[in-house]
mmCIF file of C-alpha atoms and ligand atoms in Angstrom:
data_model
loop_
_atom_site.group_PDB
_atom_site.id
_atom_site.type_symbol
_atom_site.label_atom_id
_atom_site.label_comp_id
_atom_site.label_asym_id
_atom_site.label_seq_id
_atom_site.Cartn_x
_atom_site.Cartn_y
_atom_site.Cartn_z
ATOM 1 C CA MET F 1 9.321 -17.687 -7.650
ATOM 2 C CA ALA F 2 9.577 -14.197 -9.330
ATOM 3 C CA LEU F 3 11.194 -11.267 -7.658
ATOM 4 C CA LYS F 4 12.507 -8.115 -9.415
ATOM 5 C CA GLN F 5 14.718 -7.037 -8.068
ATOM 6 C CA LEU F 6 14.166 -2.883 -8.787
ATOM 7 C CA THR F 7 16.546 -0.570 -7.080
ATOM 8 C CA ASP F 8 19.095 -1.892 -5.311
ATOM 9 C CA GLU F 9 17.248 -1.878 -2.083
ATOM 10 C CA ILE F 10 13.548 -2.773 -3.263
ATOM 11 C CA SER F 11 12.303 -6.025 -4.726
ATOM 12 C CA LEU F 12 9.207 -6.799 -5.633
ATOM 13 C CA ILE F 13 7.021 -10.093 -5.434
ATOM 14 C CA PRO F 14 4.772 -9.025 -7.905
ATOM 15 C CA GLY F 15 0.996 -10.246 -8.086
ATOM 16 C CA LEU F 16 -2.734 -9.801 -7.579
ATOM 17 C CA VAL F 17 -1.526 -7.550 -5.155
ATOM 18 C CA ASN F 18 2.143 -6.824 -4.809
ATOM 19 C CA VAL F 19 4.430 -7.052 -1.677
ATOM 20 C CA TYR F 20 7.524 -4.959 -1.523
ATOM 21 C CA ILE F 21 11.230 -5.754 0.391
ATOM 22 C CA LEU F 22 13.003 -2.980 1.712
ATOM 23 C CA GLN F 23 15.933 -3.100 2.678
ATOM 24 C CA THR F 24 16.336 -0.818 4.791
ATOM 25 C CA ASP F 25 18.276 0.897 7.650
ATOM 26 C CA ASP F 26 17.629 -2.175 10.115
ATOM 27 C CA GLY F 27 16.645 -5.442 7.763
ATOM 28 C CA LEU F 28 14.036 -5.849 6.107
ATOM 29 C CA ALA F 29 10.927 -3.931 6.053
ATOM 30 C CA VAL F 30 8.281 -6.088 4.336
ATOM 31 C CA LEU F 31 5.784 -3.881 2.455
ATOM 32 C CA ASP F 32 1.967 -4.908 2.343
ATOM 33 C CA THR F 33 1.177 -9.175 2.970
ATOM 34 C CA GLY F 34 -1.471 -9.537 0.158
ATOM 35 C CA PHE F 35 -4.242 -11.893 0.420
ATOM 36 C CA PRO F 36 -4.478 -14.570 2.878
ATOM 37 C CA GLY F 37 -2.666 -17.315 1.682
ATOM 38 C CA SER F 38 1.382 -15.740 0.054
ATOM 39 C CA THR F 39 3.367 -16.211 3.344
ATOM 40 C CA LYS F 40 4.930 -19.345 1.551
ATOM 41 C CA LYS F 41 5.882 -16.972 -0.816
ATOM 42 C CA ILE F 42 7.426 -13.533 0.646
ATOM 43 C CA LEU F 43 9.369 -15.376 3.050
ATOM 44 C CA ALA F 44 10.158 -17.732 -0.400
ATOM 45 C CA GLY F 45 10.874 -14.188 -2.098
ATOM 46 C CA VAL F 46 13.175 -13.237 1.592
ATOM 47 C CA ARG F 47 14.789 -16.158 0.315
ATOM 48 C CA ALA F 48 15.860 -15.610 -2.641
ATOM 49 C CA LEU F 49 17.666 -12.071 -1.383
ATOM 50 C CA GLY F 50 20.177 -14.645 0.214
ATOM 51 C CA ARG F 51 18.134 -13.775 4.037
ATOM 52 C CA THR F 52 16.347 -15.735 6.386
ATOM 53 C CA PRO F 53 12.769 -14.551 8.241
ATOM 54 C CA THR F 54 14.107 -12.875 11.111
ATOM 55 C CA ASP F 55 15.806 -10.667 8.981
ATOM 56 C CA VAL F 56 13.096 -9.846 8.491
ATOM 57 C CA ARG F 57 12.811 -7.307 10.901
ATOM 58 C CA HIS F 58 9.075 -4.452 10.029
ATOM 59 C CA ILE F 59 6.065 -5.161 8.497
ATOM 60 C CA ILE F 60 4.390 -2.008 7.157
ATOM 61 C CA LEU F 61 0.473 -2.482 6.652
ATOM 62 C CA THR F 62 -0.836 0.792 4.024
ATOM 63 C CA HIS F 63 -4.146 0.353 5.020
ATOM 64 C CA CYS F 64 -6.724 -2.099 7.402
ATOM 65 C CA HIS F 65 -7.886 -4.204 3.731
ATOM 66 C CA PRO F 66 -7.772 -8.088 3.077
ATOM 67 C CA ASP F 67 -5.002 -8.160 0.192
ATOM 68 C CA HIS F 68 -2.660 -6.179 1.945
ATOM 69 C CA ILE F 69 -2.699 -7.172 5.246
ATOM 70 C CA GLY F 70 -4.267 -11.274 5.272
ATOM 71 C CA ASN F 71 -0.855 -13.152 5.189
ATOM 72 C CA ALA F 72 0.803 -10.071 8.729
ATOM 73 C CA ALA F 73 -0.292 -12.103 11.590
ATOM 74 C CA ALA F 74 1.874 -15.054 9.731
ATOM 75 C CA LEU F 75 4.828 -13.431 8.730
ATOM 76 C CA LYS F 76 5.029 -11.397 12.483
ATOM 77 C CA ARG F 77 5.208 -15.534 13.972
ATOM 78 C CA ASP F 78 7.872 -16.261 11.066
ATOM 79 C CA THR F 79 9.760 -13.982 11.313
ATOM 80 C CA GLY F 80 9.540 -11.639 14.922
ATOM 81 C CA ALA F 81 8.634 -8.867 12.865
ATOM 82 C CA ILE F 82 7.842 -5.250 14.298
ATOM 83 C CA VAL F 83 4.470 -4.601 12.387
ATOM 84 C CA TRP F 84 3.328 -0.651 11.844
ATOM 85 C CA ALA F 85 0.433 0.935 10.187
ATOM 86 C CA HIS F 86 -1.548 4.154 10.775
ATOM 87 C CA PRO F 87 -4.041 4.420 13.832
ATOM 88 C CA ILE F 88 -7.197 5.261 12.446
ATOM 89 C CA ASP F 89 -6.345 0.888 10.881
ATOM 90 C CA ALA F 90 -4.856 -0.571 13.507
ATOM 91 C CA PRO F 91 -8.067 -1.520 15.529
ATOM 92 C CA MET F 92 -9.559 -3.198 12.905
ATOM 93 C CA ILE F 93 -6.110 -4.729 11.689
ATOM 94 C CA GLU F 94 -6.437 -5.972 15.611
ATOM 95 C CA ALA F 95 -9.398 -7.019 14.986
ATOM 96 C CA GLY F 96 -8.644 -8.367 11.875
ATOM 97 C CA THR F 97 -12.421 -7.078 10.455
ATOM 98 C CA THR F 98 -11.256 -5.883 6.861
ATOM 99 C CA MET F 99 -13.807 -3.661 5.819
ATOM 100 C CA ARG F 100 -15.134 -0.486 6.430
ATOM 101 C CA PRO F 101 -18.973 -0.937 4.816
ATOM 102 C CA PRO F 102 -20.102 0.468 2.297
ATOM 103 C CA MET F 103 -17.287 1.674 -0.034
ATOM 104 C CA THR F 104 -18.094 3.463 -3.260
ATOM 105 C CA PRO F 105 -17.731 2.237 -6.560
ATOM 106 C CA SER F 106 -15.314 4.580 -8.969
ATOM 107 C CA PRO F 107 -16.982 5.265 -11.819
ATOM 108 C CA GLY F 108 -16.989 2.479 -14.937
ATOM 109 C CA LEU F 109 -18.648 -0.644 -15.388
ATOM 110 C CA ARG F 110 -15.811 -2.707 -14.832
ATOM 111 C CA ASN F 111 -15.315 -1.100 -11.193
ATOM 112 C CA LEU F 112 -18.857 -1.936 -10.023
ATOM 113 C CA LEU F 113 -19.136 -5.298 -11.254
ATOM 114 C CA LEU F 114 -15.928 -6.178 -9.635
ATOM 115 C CA GLY F 115 -16.274 -4.391 -6.364
ATOM 116 C CA LYS F 116 -20.081 -6.410 -6.268
ATOM 117 C CA LEU F 117 -18.268 -9.944 -7.087
ATOM 118 C CA LEU F 118 -15.149 -8.247 -4.329
ATOM 119 C CA ALA F 119 -17.180 -7.090 -1.998
ATOM 120 C CA GLY F 120 -17.142 -8.872 1.346
ATOM 121 C CA ARG F 121 -15.508 -11.840 0.346
ATOM 122 C CA VAL F 122 -12.561 -11.895 2.924
ATOM 123 C CA SER F 123 -14.357 -9.769 5.777
ATOM 124 C CA GLN F 124 -12.276 -11.804 8.008
ATOM 125 C CA VAL F 125 -7.932 -12.433 8.565
ATOM 126 C CA GLU F 126 -5.920 -13.561 10.928
ATOM 127 C CA PRO F 127 -6.156 -10.384 13.411
ATOM 128 C CA THR F 128 -2.131 -9.259 14.167
ATOM 129 C CA LYS F 129 -1.402 -6.600 17.035
ATOM 130 C CA VAL F 130 0.191 -3.148 15.290
ATOM 131 C CA ASP F 131 3.383 -2.856 17.603
ATOM 132 C CA ARG F 132 3.978 0.973 16.486
ATOM 133 C CA LEU F 133 1.952 3.493 14.904
ATOM 134 C CA LEU F 134 2.753 5.933 11.773
ATOM 135 C CA GLU F 135 1.236 9.176 10.870
ATOM 136 C CA ASP F 136 1.332 11.905 8.344
ATOM 137 C CA GLY F 137 4.533 13.312 8.437
ATOM 138 C CA ASP F 138 6.830 10.694 10.238
ATOM 139 C CA SER F 139 9.693 9.154 9.168
ATOM 140 C CA PRO F 140 10.033 5.976 10.854
ATOM 141 C CA PRO F 141 13.241 4.891 12.385
ATOM 142 C CA PHE F 142 14.532 1.771 10.254
ATOM 143 C CA ALA F 143 14.651 4.747 7.180
ATOM 144 C CA PRO F 144 14.761 8.061 7.641
ATOM 145 C CA ASP F 145 14.798 9.424 4.548
ATOM 146 C CA MET F 146 11.667 9.244 3.920
ATOM 147 C CA THR F 147 7.526 10.198 5.375
ATOM 148 C CA VAL F 148 4.895 8.768 5.872
ATOM 149 C CA ILE F 149 1.973 10.195 3.917
ATOM 150 C CA HIS F 150 -1.585 9.562 5.106
ATOM 151 C CA VAL F 151 -4.168 9.371 2.632
ATOM 152 C CA PRO F 152 -7.707 9.193 3.138
ATOM 153 C CA GLY F 153 -10.262 8.336 0.711
ATOM 154 C CA HIS F 154 -9.806 4.917 -0.157
ATOM 155 C CA CYS F 155 -9.107 3.214 3.628
ATOM 156 C CA ALA F 156 -9.586 6.202 6.291
ATOM 157 C CA GLY F 157 -6.173 5.252 7.817
ATOM 158 C CA GLN F 158 -3.664 4.521 4.525
ATOM 159 C CA ILE F 159 -0.654 5.770 4.222
ATOM 160 C CA ALA F 160 2.193 6.340 1.216
ATOM 161 C CA LEU F 161 5.118 6.391 1.557
ATOM 162 C CA PHE F 162 8.023 8.556 -0.126
ATOM 163 C CA TRP F 163 11.736 7.814 0.382
ATOM 164 C CA ARG F 164 14.442 10.084 -0.959
ATOM 165 C CA ARG F 165 16.667 7.886 -2.875
ATOM 166 C CA HIS F 166 16.811 7.440 -6.950
ATOM 167 C CA GLY F 167 15.409 10.604 -7.452
ATOM 168 C CA GLY F 168 12.140 9.793 -5.863
ATOM 169 C CA VAL F 169 9.931 6.948 -5.351
ATOM 170 C CA LEU F 170 6.273 7.004 -3.899
ATOM 171 C CA PHE F 171 4.897 3.883 -2.761
ATOM 172 C CA THR F 172 1.183 4.217 -2.994
ATOM 173 C CA ALA F 173 -0.841 1.762 -1.338
ATOM 174 C CA ASP F 174 -4.413 2.154 -3.157
ATOM 175 C CA ALA F 175 -4.714 6.086 -3.732
ATOM 176 C CA CYS F 176 -4.299 4.667 -6.974
ATOM 177 C CA ILE F 177 -3.539 0.991 -8.699
ATOM 178 C CA ASN F 178 -1.756 1.354 -12.321
ATOM 179 C CA ARG F 179 -3.901 -1.012 -14.442
ATOM 180 C CA GLY F 180 -3.263 -0.196 -18.582
ATOM 181 C CA GLY F 181 -2.774 3.609 -16.523
ATOM 182 C CA LEU F 182 -2.510 5.238 -13.457
ATOM 183 C CA LYS F 183 -6.600 4.977 -12.142
ATOM 184 C CA LEU F 184 -8.198 5.249 -8.726
ATOM 185 C CA ALA F 185 -8.843 1.637 -7.346
ATOM 186 C CA ILE F 186 -11.936 0.003 -7.539
ATOM 187 C CA GLY F 187 -13.794 1.656 -4.594
ATOM 188 C CA THR F 188 -13.004 4.666 -2.359
ATOM 189 C CA GLU F 189 -14.576 5.199 1.424
ATOM 190 C CA ASP F 190 -15.003 8.969 0.062
ATOM 191 C CA PRO F 191 -14.609 9.746 -3.393
ATOM 192 C CA GLN F 192 -13.862 13.885 -2.594
ATOM 193 C CA LEU F 193 -11.296 12.819 0.194
ATOM 194 C CA ALA F 194 -9.604 9.985 -2.702
ATOM 195 C CA LEU F 195 -9.367 12.726 -4.843
ATOM 196 C CA ALA F 196 -8.144 15.083 -2.601
ATOM 197 C CA SER F 197 -4.964 12.284 -1.510
ATOM 198 C CA LEU F 198 -3.820 12.839 -5.455
ATOM 199 C CA ALA F 199 -3.700 15.862 -5.414
ATOM 200 C CA LYS F 200 -1.861 16.495 -1.775
ATOM 201 C CA LEU F 201 0.467 13.133 -3.691
ATOM 202 C CA ALA F 202 0.964 15.048 -7.009
ATOM 203 C CA THR F 203 2.598 17.550 -4.133
ATOM 204 C CA PHE F 204 5.609 15.901 -3.897
ATOM 205 C CA ASP F 205 8.581 14.515 -7.291
ATOM 206 C CA PHE F 206 9.601 11.264 -7.858
ATOM 207 C CA ASP F 207 10.596 8.905 -10.643
ATOM 208 C CA LYS F 208 8.824 5.688 -9.288
ATOM 209 C CA VAL F 209 5.337 5.606 -8.968
ATOM 210 C CA LEU F 210 5.143 1.912 -7.036
ATOM 211 C CA VAL F 211 1.478 0.661 -6.589
ATOM 212 C CA MET F 212 0.479 -2.766 -5.098
ATOM 213 C CA HIS F 213 -2.200 -3.116 -7.519
ATOM 214 C CA GLY F 214 -0.747 -4.094 -11.447
ATOM 215 C CA ASN F 215 2.893 -2.417 -13.137
ATOM 216 C CA PRO F 216 4.800 -0.018 -10.918
ATOM 217 C CA ILE F 217 6.327 2.609 -12.770
ATOM 218 C CA MET F 218 10.068 3.604 -12.718
ATOM 219 C CA ALA F 219 10.808 6.595 -14.642
ATOM 220 C CA ASP F 220 9.289 9.995 -14.985
ATOM 221 C CA GLY F 221 6.630 9.300 -12.254
ATOM 222 C CA SER F 222 5.881 12.902 -11.703
ATOM 223 C CA GLU F 223 5.371 13.603 -14.932
ATOM 224 C CA GLN F 224 3.199 10.915 -15.422
ATOM 225 C CA PHE F 225 1.498 10.770 -11.772
ATOM 226 C CA ARG F 226 0.102 14.616 -12.846
ATOM 227 C CA ARG F 227 -1.112 13.643 -16.438
ATOM 228 C CA THR F 228 -3.231 11.516 -15.559
ATOM 229 C CA GLU F 229 -6.799 12.825 -15.077
ATOM 230 C CA PHE F 230 -8.052 10.423 -12.528
ATOM 231 C CA ASP F 231 -12.310 10.297 -12.527
ATOM 232 C CA THR F 232 -14.032 11.707 -10.815
ATOM 233 C CA PHE F 233 -16.703 11.358 -9.327
ATOM 234 C CA PRO F 234 -20.627 12.288 -10.166
ATOM 235 C CA LYS F 235 -20.836 15.303 -7.829
ATOM 236 C CA LYS F 236 -23.842 13.959 -4.724
ATOM 237 C CA ARG F 237 -26.827 16.276 -4.966
ATOM 238 C CA GLU F 238 -27.552 19.519 -2.689
ATOM 239 C CA ILE F 239 -30.363 19.241 -0.843
HETATM 240 ZN ZN1 LIG T 1 -7.764 -1.253 -0.687
HETATM 241 ZN ZN1 LIG T 2 -6.017 -3.631 -2.208
#
């Protein structure tokens, strides 16, 4: 079981999609749940912390894509946890339909090819009831020093989380990934909104950048983030 302890209260289960386990004021919170079929792996991570499934009290879903909500229903069943998400994505999660096509591939041939490869591969997952909503500026009751940041673009109802601990911890959702440096995710619903959301995140001061795809950045996060020149999209031709 590859569980990485990043800080006293943040553990990472690394994979194609990362899953984080947070120790909060009210038990454990699982942040995103991976592609369907990873429930056992996540619960093994909980046990590796010396805890049991019922210690998981919260499941936070950053957005409705299948690689993030794939085990939410099963985990909720096994743990009895409360599921949290943004109101724009909650209906998608509750329907188990996970993509709002069309997505625009981020610049670069690799993104275009991967986008084509992955598009529609998992278009339906087990629906999950969203129990509570998280909106921009909210602080969840289980982590009062955490702030929700609405970061639409990649997905309309996407949220990042800023935790005022250890010099600031930013959970980016898929606003960016960290594969060979910080960059845009493979695709995005609204390119201009995606870039605006990155500019919004850059206004926060944080030491750690915890992405859902790729390696965590454990120091000088703001500096690295602000130094990054994210790809820009070709401007739409004006008519
Ligand atoms: Zn996504
Ligand atoms: Zn993703």
